[in-house]
Coordinates of C-alpha atoms and ligand atoms in Angstrom, one line a residue:
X1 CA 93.2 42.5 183.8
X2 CA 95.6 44.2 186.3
X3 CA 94.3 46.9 188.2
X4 CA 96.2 50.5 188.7
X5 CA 98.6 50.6 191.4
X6 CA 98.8 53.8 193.4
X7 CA 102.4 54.8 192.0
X8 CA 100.4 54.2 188.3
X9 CA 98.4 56.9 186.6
X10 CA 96.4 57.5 183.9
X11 CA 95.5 60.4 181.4
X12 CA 93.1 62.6 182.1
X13 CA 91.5 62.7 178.5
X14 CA 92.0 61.4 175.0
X15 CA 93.6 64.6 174.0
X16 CA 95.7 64.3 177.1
X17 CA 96.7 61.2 175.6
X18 CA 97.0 62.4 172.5
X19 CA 99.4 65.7 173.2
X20 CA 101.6 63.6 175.5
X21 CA 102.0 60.2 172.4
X22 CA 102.9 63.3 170.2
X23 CA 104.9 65.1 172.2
X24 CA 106.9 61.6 172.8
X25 CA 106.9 61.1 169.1
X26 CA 107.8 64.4 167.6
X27 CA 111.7 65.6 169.0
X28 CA 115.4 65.7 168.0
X29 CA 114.0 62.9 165.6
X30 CA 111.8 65.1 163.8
X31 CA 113.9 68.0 163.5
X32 CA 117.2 67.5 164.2
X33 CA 117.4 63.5 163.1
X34 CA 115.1 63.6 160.0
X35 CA 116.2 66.2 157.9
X36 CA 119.6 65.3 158.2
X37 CA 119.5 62.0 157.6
X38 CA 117.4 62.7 154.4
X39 CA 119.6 65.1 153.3
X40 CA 122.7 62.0 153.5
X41 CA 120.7 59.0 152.5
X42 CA 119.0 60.7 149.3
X43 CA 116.4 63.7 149.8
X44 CA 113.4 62.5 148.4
X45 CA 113.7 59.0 148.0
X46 CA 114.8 58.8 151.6
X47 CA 111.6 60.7 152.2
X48 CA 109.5 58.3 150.0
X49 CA 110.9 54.8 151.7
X50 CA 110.2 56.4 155.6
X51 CA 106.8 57.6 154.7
X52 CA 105.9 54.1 153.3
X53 CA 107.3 52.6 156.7
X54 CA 105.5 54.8 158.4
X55 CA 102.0 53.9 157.3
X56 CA 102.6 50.0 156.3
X57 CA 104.7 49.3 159.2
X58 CA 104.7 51.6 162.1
X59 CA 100.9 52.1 162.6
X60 CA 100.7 48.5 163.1
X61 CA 103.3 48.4 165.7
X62 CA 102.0 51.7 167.1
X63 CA 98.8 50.0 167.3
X64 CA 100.0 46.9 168.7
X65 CA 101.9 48.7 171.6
X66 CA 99.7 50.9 173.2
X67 CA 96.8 47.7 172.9
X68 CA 99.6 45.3 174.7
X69 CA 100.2 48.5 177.3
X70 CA 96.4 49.1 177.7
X71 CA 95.7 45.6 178.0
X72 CA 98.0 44.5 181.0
X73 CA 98.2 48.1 182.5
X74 CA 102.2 47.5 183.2
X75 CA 105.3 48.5 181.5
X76 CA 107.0 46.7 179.1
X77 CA 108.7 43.5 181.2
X78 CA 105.4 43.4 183.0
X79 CA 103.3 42.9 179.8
X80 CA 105.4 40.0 179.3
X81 CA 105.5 38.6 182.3
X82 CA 101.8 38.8 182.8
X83 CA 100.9 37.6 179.1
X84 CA 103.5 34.9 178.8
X85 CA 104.9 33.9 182.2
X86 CA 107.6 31.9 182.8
X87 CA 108.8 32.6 179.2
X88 CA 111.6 34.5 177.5
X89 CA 109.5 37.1 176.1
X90 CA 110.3 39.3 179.2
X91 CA 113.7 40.0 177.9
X92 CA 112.2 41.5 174.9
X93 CA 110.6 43.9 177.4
X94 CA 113.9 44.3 179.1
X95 CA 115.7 45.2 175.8
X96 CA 113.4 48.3 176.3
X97 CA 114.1 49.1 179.2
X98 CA 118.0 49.2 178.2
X99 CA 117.1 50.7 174.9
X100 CA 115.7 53.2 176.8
X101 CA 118.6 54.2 179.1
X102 CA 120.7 53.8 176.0
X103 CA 118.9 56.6 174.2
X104 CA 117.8 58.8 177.4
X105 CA 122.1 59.0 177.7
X106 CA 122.9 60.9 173.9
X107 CA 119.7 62.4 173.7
X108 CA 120.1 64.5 176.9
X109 CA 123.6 65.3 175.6
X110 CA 122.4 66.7 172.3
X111 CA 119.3 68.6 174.0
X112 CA 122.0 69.7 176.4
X113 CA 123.5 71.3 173.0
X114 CA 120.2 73.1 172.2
X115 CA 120.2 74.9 175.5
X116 CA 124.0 75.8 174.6
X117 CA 122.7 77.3 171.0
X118 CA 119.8 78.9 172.5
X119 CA 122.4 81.1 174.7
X120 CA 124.3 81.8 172.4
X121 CA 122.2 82.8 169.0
X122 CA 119.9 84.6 171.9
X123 CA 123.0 86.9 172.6
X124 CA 124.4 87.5 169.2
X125 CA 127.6 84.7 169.6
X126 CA 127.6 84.1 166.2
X127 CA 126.6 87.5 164.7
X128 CA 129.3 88.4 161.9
X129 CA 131.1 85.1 162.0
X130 CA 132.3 83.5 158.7
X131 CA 130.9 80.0 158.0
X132 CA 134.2 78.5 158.9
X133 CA 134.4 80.0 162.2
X134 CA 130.8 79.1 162.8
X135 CA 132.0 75.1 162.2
X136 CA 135.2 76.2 164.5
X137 CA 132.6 77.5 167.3
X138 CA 130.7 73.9 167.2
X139 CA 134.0 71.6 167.5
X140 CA 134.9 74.3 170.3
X141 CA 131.6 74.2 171.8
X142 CA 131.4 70.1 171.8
X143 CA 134.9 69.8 173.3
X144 CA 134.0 72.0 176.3
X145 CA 133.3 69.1 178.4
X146 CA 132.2 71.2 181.3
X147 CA 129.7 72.6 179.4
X148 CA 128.6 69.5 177.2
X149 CA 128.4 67.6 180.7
X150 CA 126.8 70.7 182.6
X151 CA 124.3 71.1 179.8
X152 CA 123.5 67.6 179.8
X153 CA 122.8 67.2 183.9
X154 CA 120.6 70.4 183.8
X155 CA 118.4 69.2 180.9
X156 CA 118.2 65.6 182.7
X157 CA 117.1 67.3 186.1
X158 CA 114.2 69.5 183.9
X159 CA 113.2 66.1 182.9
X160 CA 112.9 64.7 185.8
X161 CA 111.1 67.7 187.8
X162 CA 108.2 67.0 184.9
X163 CA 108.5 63.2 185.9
X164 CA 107.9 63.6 189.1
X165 CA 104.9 65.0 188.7
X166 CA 103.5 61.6 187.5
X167 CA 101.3 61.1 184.5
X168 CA 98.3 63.4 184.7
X169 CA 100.0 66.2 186.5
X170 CA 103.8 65.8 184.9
X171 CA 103.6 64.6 181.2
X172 CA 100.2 65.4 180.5
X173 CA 100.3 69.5 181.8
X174 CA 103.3 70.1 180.1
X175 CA 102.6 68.3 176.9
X176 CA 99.6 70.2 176.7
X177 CA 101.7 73.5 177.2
X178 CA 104.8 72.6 174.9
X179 CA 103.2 70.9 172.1
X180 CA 100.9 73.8 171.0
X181 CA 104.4 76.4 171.3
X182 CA 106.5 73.7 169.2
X183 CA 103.6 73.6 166.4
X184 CA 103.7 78.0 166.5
X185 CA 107.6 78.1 166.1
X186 CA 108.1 75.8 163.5
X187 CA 105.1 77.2 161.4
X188 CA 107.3 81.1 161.9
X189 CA 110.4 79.4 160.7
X190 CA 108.8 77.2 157.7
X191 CA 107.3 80.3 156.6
X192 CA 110.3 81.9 156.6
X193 CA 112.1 79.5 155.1
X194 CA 110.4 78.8 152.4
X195 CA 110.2 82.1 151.3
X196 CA 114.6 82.3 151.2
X197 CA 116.0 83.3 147.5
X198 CA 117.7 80.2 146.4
X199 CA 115.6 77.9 148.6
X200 CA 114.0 75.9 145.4
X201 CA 116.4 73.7 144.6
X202 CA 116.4 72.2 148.0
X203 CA 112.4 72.0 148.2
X204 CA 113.2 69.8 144.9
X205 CA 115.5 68.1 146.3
X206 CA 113.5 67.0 149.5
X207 CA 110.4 66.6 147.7
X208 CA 111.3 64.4 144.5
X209 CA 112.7 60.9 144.4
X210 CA 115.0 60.5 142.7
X211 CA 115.5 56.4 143.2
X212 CA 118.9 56.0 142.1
X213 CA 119.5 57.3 145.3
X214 CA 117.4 54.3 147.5
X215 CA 119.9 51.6 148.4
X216 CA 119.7 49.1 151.2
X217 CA 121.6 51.4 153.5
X218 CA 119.4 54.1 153.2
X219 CA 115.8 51.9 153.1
X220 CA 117.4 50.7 156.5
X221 CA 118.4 54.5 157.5
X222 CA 114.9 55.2 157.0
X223 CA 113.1 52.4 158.5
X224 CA 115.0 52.7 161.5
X225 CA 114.6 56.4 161.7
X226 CA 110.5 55.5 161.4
X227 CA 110.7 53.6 164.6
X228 CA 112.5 56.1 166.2
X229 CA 110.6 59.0 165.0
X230 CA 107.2 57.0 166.2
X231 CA 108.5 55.8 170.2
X232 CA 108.6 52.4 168.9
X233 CA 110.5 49.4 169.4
X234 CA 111.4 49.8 173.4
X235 CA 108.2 49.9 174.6
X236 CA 107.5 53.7 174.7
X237 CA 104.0 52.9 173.5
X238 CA 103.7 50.3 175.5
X239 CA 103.8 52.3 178.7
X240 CA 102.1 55.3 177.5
X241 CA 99.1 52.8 176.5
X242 CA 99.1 51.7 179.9
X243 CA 97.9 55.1 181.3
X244 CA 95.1 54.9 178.6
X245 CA 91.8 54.3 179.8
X246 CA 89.2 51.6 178.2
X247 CA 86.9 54.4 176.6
X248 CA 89.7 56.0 174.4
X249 CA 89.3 54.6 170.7
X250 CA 93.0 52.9 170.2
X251 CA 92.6 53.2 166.2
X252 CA 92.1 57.2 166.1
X253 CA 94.0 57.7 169.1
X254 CA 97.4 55.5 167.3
X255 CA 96.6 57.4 163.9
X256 CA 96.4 61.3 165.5
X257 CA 99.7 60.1 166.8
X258 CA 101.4 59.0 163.8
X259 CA 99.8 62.0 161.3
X260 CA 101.0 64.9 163.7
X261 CA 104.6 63.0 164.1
X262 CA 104.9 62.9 160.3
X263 CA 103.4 66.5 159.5
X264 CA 106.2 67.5 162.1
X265 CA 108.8 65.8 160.7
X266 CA 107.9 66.8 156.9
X267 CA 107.3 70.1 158.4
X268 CA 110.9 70.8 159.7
X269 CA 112.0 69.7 156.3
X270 CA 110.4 72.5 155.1
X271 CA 111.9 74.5 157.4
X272 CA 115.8 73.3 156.8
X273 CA 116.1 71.7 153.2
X274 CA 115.6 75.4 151.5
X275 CA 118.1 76.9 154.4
X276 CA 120.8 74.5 153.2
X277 CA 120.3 75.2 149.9
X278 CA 119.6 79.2 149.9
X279 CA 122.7 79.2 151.5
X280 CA 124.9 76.9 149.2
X281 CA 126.0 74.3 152.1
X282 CA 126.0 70.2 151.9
X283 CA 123.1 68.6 152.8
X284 CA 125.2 65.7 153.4
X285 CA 127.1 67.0 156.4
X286 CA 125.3 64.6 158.5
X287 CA 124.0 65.2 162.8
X288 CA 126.4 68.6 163.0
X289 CA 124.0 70.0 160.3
X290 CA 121.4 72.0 161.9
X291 CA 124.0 73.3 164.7
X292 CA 126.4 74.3 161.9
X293 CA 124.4 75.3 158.5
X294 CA 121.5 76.9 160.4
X295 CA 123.4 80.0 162.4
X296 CA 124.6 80.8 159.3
X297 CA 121.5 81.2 158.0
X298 CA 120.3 83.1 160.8
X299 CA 123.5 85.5 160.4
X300 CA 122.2 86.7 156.7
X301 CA 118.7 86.9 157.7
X302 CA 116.5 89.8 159.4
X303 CA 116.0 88.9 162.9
X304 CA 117.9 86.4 162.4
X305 CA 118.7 86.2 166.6
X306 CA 115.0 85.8 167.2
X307 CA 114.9 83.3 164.5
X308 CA 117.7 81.8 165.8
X309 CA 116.8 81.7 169.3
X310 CA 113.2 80.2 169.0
X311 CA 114.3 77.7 166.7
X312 CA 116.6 75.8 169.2
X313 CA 114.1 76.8 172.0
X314 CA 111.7 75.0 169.4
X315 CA 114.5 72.0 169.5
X316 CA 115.1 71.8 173.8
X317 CA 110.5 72.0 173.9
X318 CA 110.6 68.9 171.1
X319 CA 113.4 67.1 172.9
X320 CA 111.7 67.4 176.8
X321 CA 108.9 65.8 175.9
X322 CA 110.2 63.1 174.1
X323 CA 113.1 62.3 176.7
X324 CA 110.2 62.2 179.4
X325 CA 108.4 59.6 177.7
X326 CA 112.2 57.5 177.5
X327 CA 112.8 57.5 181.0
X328 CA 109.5 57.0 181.7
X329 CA 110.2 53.4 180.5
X330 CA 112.9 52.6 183.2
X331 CA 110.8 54.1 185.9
X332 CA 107.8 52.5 184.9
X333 CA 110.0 49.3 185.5
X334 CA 110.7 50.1 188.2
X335 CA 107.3 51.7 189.8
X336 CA 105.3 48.3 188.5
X337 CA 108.3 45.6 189.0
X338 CA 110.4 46.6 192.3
X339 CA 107.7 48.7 194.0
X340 CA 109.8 52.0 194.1
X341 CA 108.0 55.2 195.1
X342 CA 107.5 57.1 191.5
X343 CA 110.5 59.7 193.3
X344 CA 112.9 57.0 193.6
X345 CA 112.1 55.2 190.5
X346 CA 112.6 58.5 188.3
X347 CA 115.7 59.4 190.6
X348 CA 117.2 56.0 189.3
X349 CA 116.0 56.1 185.6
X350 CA 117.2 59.6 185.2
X351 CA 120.5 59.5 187.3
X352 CA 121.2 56.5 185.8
X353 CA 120.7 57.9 182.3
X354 CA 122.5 60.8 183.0
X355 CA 126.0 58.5 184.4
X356 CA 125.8 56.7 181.0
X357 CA 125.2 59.9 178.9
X358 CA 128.6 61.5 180.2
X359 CA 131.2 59.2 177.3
X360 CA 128.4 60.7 174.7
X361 CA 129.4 63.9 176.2
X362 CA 132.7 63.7 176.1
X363 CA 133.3 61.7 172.6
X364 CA 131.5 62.9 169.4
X365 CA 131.7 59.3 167.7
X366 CA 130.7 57.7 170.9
X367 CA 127.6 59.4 170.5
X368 CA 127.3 58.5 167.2
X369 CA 127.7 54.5 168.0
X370 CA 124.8 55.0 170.6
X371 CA 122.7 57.1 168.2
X372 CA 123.4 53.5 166.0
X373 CA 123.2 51.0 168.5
X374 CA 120.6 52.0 170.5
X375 CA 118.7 54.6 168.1
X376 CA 118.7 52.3 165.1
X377 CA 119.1 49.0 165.3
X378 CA 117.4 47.8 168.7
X379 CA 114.0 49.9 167.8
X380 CA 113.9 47.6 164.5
X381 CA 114.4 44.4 166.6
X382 CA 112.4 45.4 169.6
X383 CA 109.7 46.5 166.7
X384 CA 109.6 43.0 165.2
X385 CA 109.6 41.4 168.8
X386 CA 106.0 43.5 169.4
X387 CA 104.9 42.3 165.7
X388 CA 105.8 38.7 166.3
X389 CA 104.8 38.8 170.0
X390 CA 101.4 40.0 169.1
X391 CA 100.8 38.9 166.0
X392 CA 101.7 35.2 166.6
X393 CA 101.4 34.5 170.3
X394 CA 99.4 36.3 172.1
X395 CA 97.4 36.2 168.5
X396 CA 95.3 39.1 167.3
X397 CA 91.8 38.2 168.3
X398 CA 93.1 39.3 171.9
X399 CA 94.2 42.3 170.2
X400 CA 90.5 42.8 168.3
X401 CA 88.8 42.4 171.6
X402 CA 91.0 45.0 173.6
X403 CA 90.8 47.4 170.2
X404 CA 86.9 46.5 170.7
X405 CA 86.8 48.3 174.3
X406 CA 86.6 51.7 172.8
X407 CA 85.5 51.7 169.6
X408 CA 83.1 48.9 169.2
X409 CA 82.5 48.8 165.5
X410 CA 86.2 48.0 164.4
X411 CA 85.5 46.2 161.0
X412 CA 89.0 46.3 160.0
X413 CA 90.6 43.6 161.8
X414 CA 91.4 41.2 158.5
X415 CA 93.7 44.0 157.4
X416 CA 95.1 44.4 160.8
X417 CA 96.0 41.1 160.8
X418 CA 97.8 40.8 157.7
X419 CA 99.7 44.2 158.7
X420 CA 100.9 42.8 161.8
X421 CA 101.6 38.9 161.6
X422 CA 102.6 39.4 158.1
X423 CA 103.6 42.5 156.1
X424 CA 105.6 44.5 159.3
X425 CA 107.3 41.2 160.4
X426 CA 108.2 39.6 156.9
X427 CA 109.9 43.4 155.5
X428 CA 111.5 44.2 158.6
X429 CA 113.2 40.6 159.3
X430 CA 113.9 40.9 155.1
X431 CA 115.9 44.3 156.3
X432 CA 117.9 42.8 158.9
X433 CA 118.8 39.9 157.1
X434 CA 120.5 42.1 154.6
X435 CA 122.2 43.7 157.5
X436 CA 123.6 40.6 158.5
X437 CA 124.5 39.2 154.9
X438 CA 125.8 42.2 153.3
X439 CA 127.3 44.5 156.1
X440 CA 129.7 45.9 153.4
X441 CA 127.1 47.4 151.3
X442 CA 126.5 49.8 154.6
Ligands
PFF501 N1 110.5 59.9 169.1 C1 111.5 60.7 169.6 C2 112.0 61.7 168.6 O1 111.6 61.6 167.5 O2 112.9 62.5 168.9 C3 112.6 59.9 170.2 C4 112.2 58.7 170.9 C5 111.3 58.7 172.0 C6 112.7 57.4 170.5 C7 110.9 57.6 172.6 C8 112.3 56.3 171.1 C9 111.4 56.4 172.2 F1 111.0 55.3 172.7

């Protein structure tokens, strides 16, 4: 075992741990990324493939991260390096760290957009528009590169102030802050929500499968959008399990992560599928949806500024505490492999991250090839990379032993086994030989 370097850190506290995996897990993903891409790959049967990924997939993975992370204490090259030197395993750890500034880059342009739509459903900007001028005020908004840019720098720089706090003080104290506002907000809009005239039909829609509706593209859709909603695939887990300390349980810990993730993201269904419905729009309209449909819901409601305003303030908390975690990846690299000082090594991450967000800022389908790229398809190789890595070379009795530190009565290590070496590895290479075969069918 590698000890803690000074630059290194660790959570204070299992909940610690616990606010700042969920707060990494539960973002744009949940609420801006899941119920849109359910409502274009098939509502409820989208719904019914992610949550099956979820619990016969991604807990394993989840699992298998934060043990490889906790294990080796280093970010994700460095668990390779130290478990299988001189190998070409490390590249699967550097695929991370790319993945990471890959997604850092559009997702600080699209939180940058949530600051944007605070402003302006704060001051009444789209009070008394017509839903076509609401769409018009988007496409405007997007192409005002100063803004989009602007927007972008200042949300990178907020999360890089929390970064520099390290672990304990940074991630931890605000996680512990955010994550308890997020789950009050989205509760008050839910509630509202649900309660629209109209809003049935889209509760039905999100809630039964229809599975006509399941085809390759949208099992991949929402397998992908299961790693990306978890942290998984670029070593996310990997780091954050590297600040956990040898007491914490890894099972519960992996599972409190995973449950609140997917009560968040079922959650913000609730809170959008019966506002796209109420209100007559298309469900199908794709990543513009919650910046377009929603103001118009919050122009026909009462209060509909308030409601307005705290649910993209909900968005910009979800999104900072997730975008911490993915540039905490490059700077972990950086802190464990080159030695930087944690200021340097977030200076870099972040900086860096923000130079390569700027062509998502200025070109909308740009973005949406990141989102792809980066987003989609490396989680689902860097997720079978952990699966095969752990499950067949580093082997799982190394894995039930480090589970073992922690919760010392783990019976369940037969199943585990299967889950990992077989079940997650076997479906998801299935997936991406489909990919490969059958690219028209996306
Ligand atoms: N899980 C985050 C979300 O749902 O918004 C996004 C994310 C964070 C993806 C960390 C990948 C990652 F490693």
């Amino acid at each position: 075992m590698i000890t803690n370097g000074s630059e290194r850190g660790l959570w204070s506290s299992k909940l610690g741990f616990i606010l700042a995996g969920a707060g990494s897990a539960v973002g744009l993903g949940n609420i801006w990324r899941f119920p849109t891409t359910a409502g274009q790959y098939g509502g409820g049967a989208f719904v019914f493939v992610y949550l099956a990924s979820v619990i016969f997939i991604c807990l394993a993975v989840m699992i298998a991260e934060l043990t490889l992370g906790r294990h080796t204490e280093r970010n994700p090259v460095g668990v390779y390096k130290a478990l299988a030197p001189g190998t070409a395993w490390k590249y699967l750890g550097l695929l991370g760290v790319i993945t990471g500034w890959g997604i850092a880059s559009f997702y600080s342009v699209i939180a940058g957009w949530t600051l944007g739509y605070l402003f302006k459903t704060a001051t009444g900007a789209f009070s008394g528009l017509s839903p076509a001028q609401i769409t018009g005020e988007f496409t405007s908004f997007t192409s005002n590169h100063v803004a989009t840019i602007g927007l972008h720098g200042v949300f990178m720089l907020i999360t890089m102030s929390i970064l520099f706090g390290g672990v304990k003080g940074g991630i931890e104290r605000w996680s512990k802050i955010l994550m308890p506002v997020l789950l009050i907000i989205l509760i008050l809009l839910v509630v509202r929500a649900v309660t629209l005239e109209g809003g049935g039909k889209g509760l039905a829609f999100y809630l039964k499968p229809n599975l006509e509706n399941v085809s390759l593209k949208s099992i991949a859709a929402a397998m992908g959008q299961a790693f990306f909603s978890l942290s998984l695939g670029m070593g996310t887990m990997i780091t954050y399990g590297s600040y956990l300390s040898k007491k914490d349980n890894l099972i519960s810990s992996a599972s409190w992560v995973v449950t609140l993730d997917t009560s968040i993201a079922l959650l913000a269904g609730f809170a959008i599928m019966p506002a796209i419905f109420a209100f007559g729009l298309n469900p199908q309209s794709g990543p513009g949806l919650i910046f377009i449909v929603l103001p118009n819901m919050f122009n026909k409601i009462l209060l509909g500024n308030l409601f307005g305003a705290g649910f993209f303030l909900l968005l910009a908390v979800a999104a900072v505490t997730s975008l911490i975690s993915i540039v905490e990846v490059p700077a972990a690299y950086f802190i464990d492999e080159l030695k930087f000082s944690r200021k340097r090594a977030v200076w870099i991450a972040g900086g860096g991250a923000f130079l390569a967000g700027i062509p998502a800022a200025l070109y909308g389908n740009f973005l949406g090839w990141m989102n792809k790229i980066f987003g989609q398809y490396s989680l689902i190789i860097g997720s079978l990379g952990v699966a095969l890595f752990v499950g067949w070379k580093w082997g799982t009795a190394k894995v039930e032993a480090e589970i073992r530190d922690g919760n010392p009565d783990f019976q369940n290590a037969k199943t585990y086994a299967f889950f990992i070496r077989f079940f997650a590895p076997v479906s998801i290479l299935a997936l991406l030989i489909f990919l490969v075969l059958f690219p028209g069918l996306f």
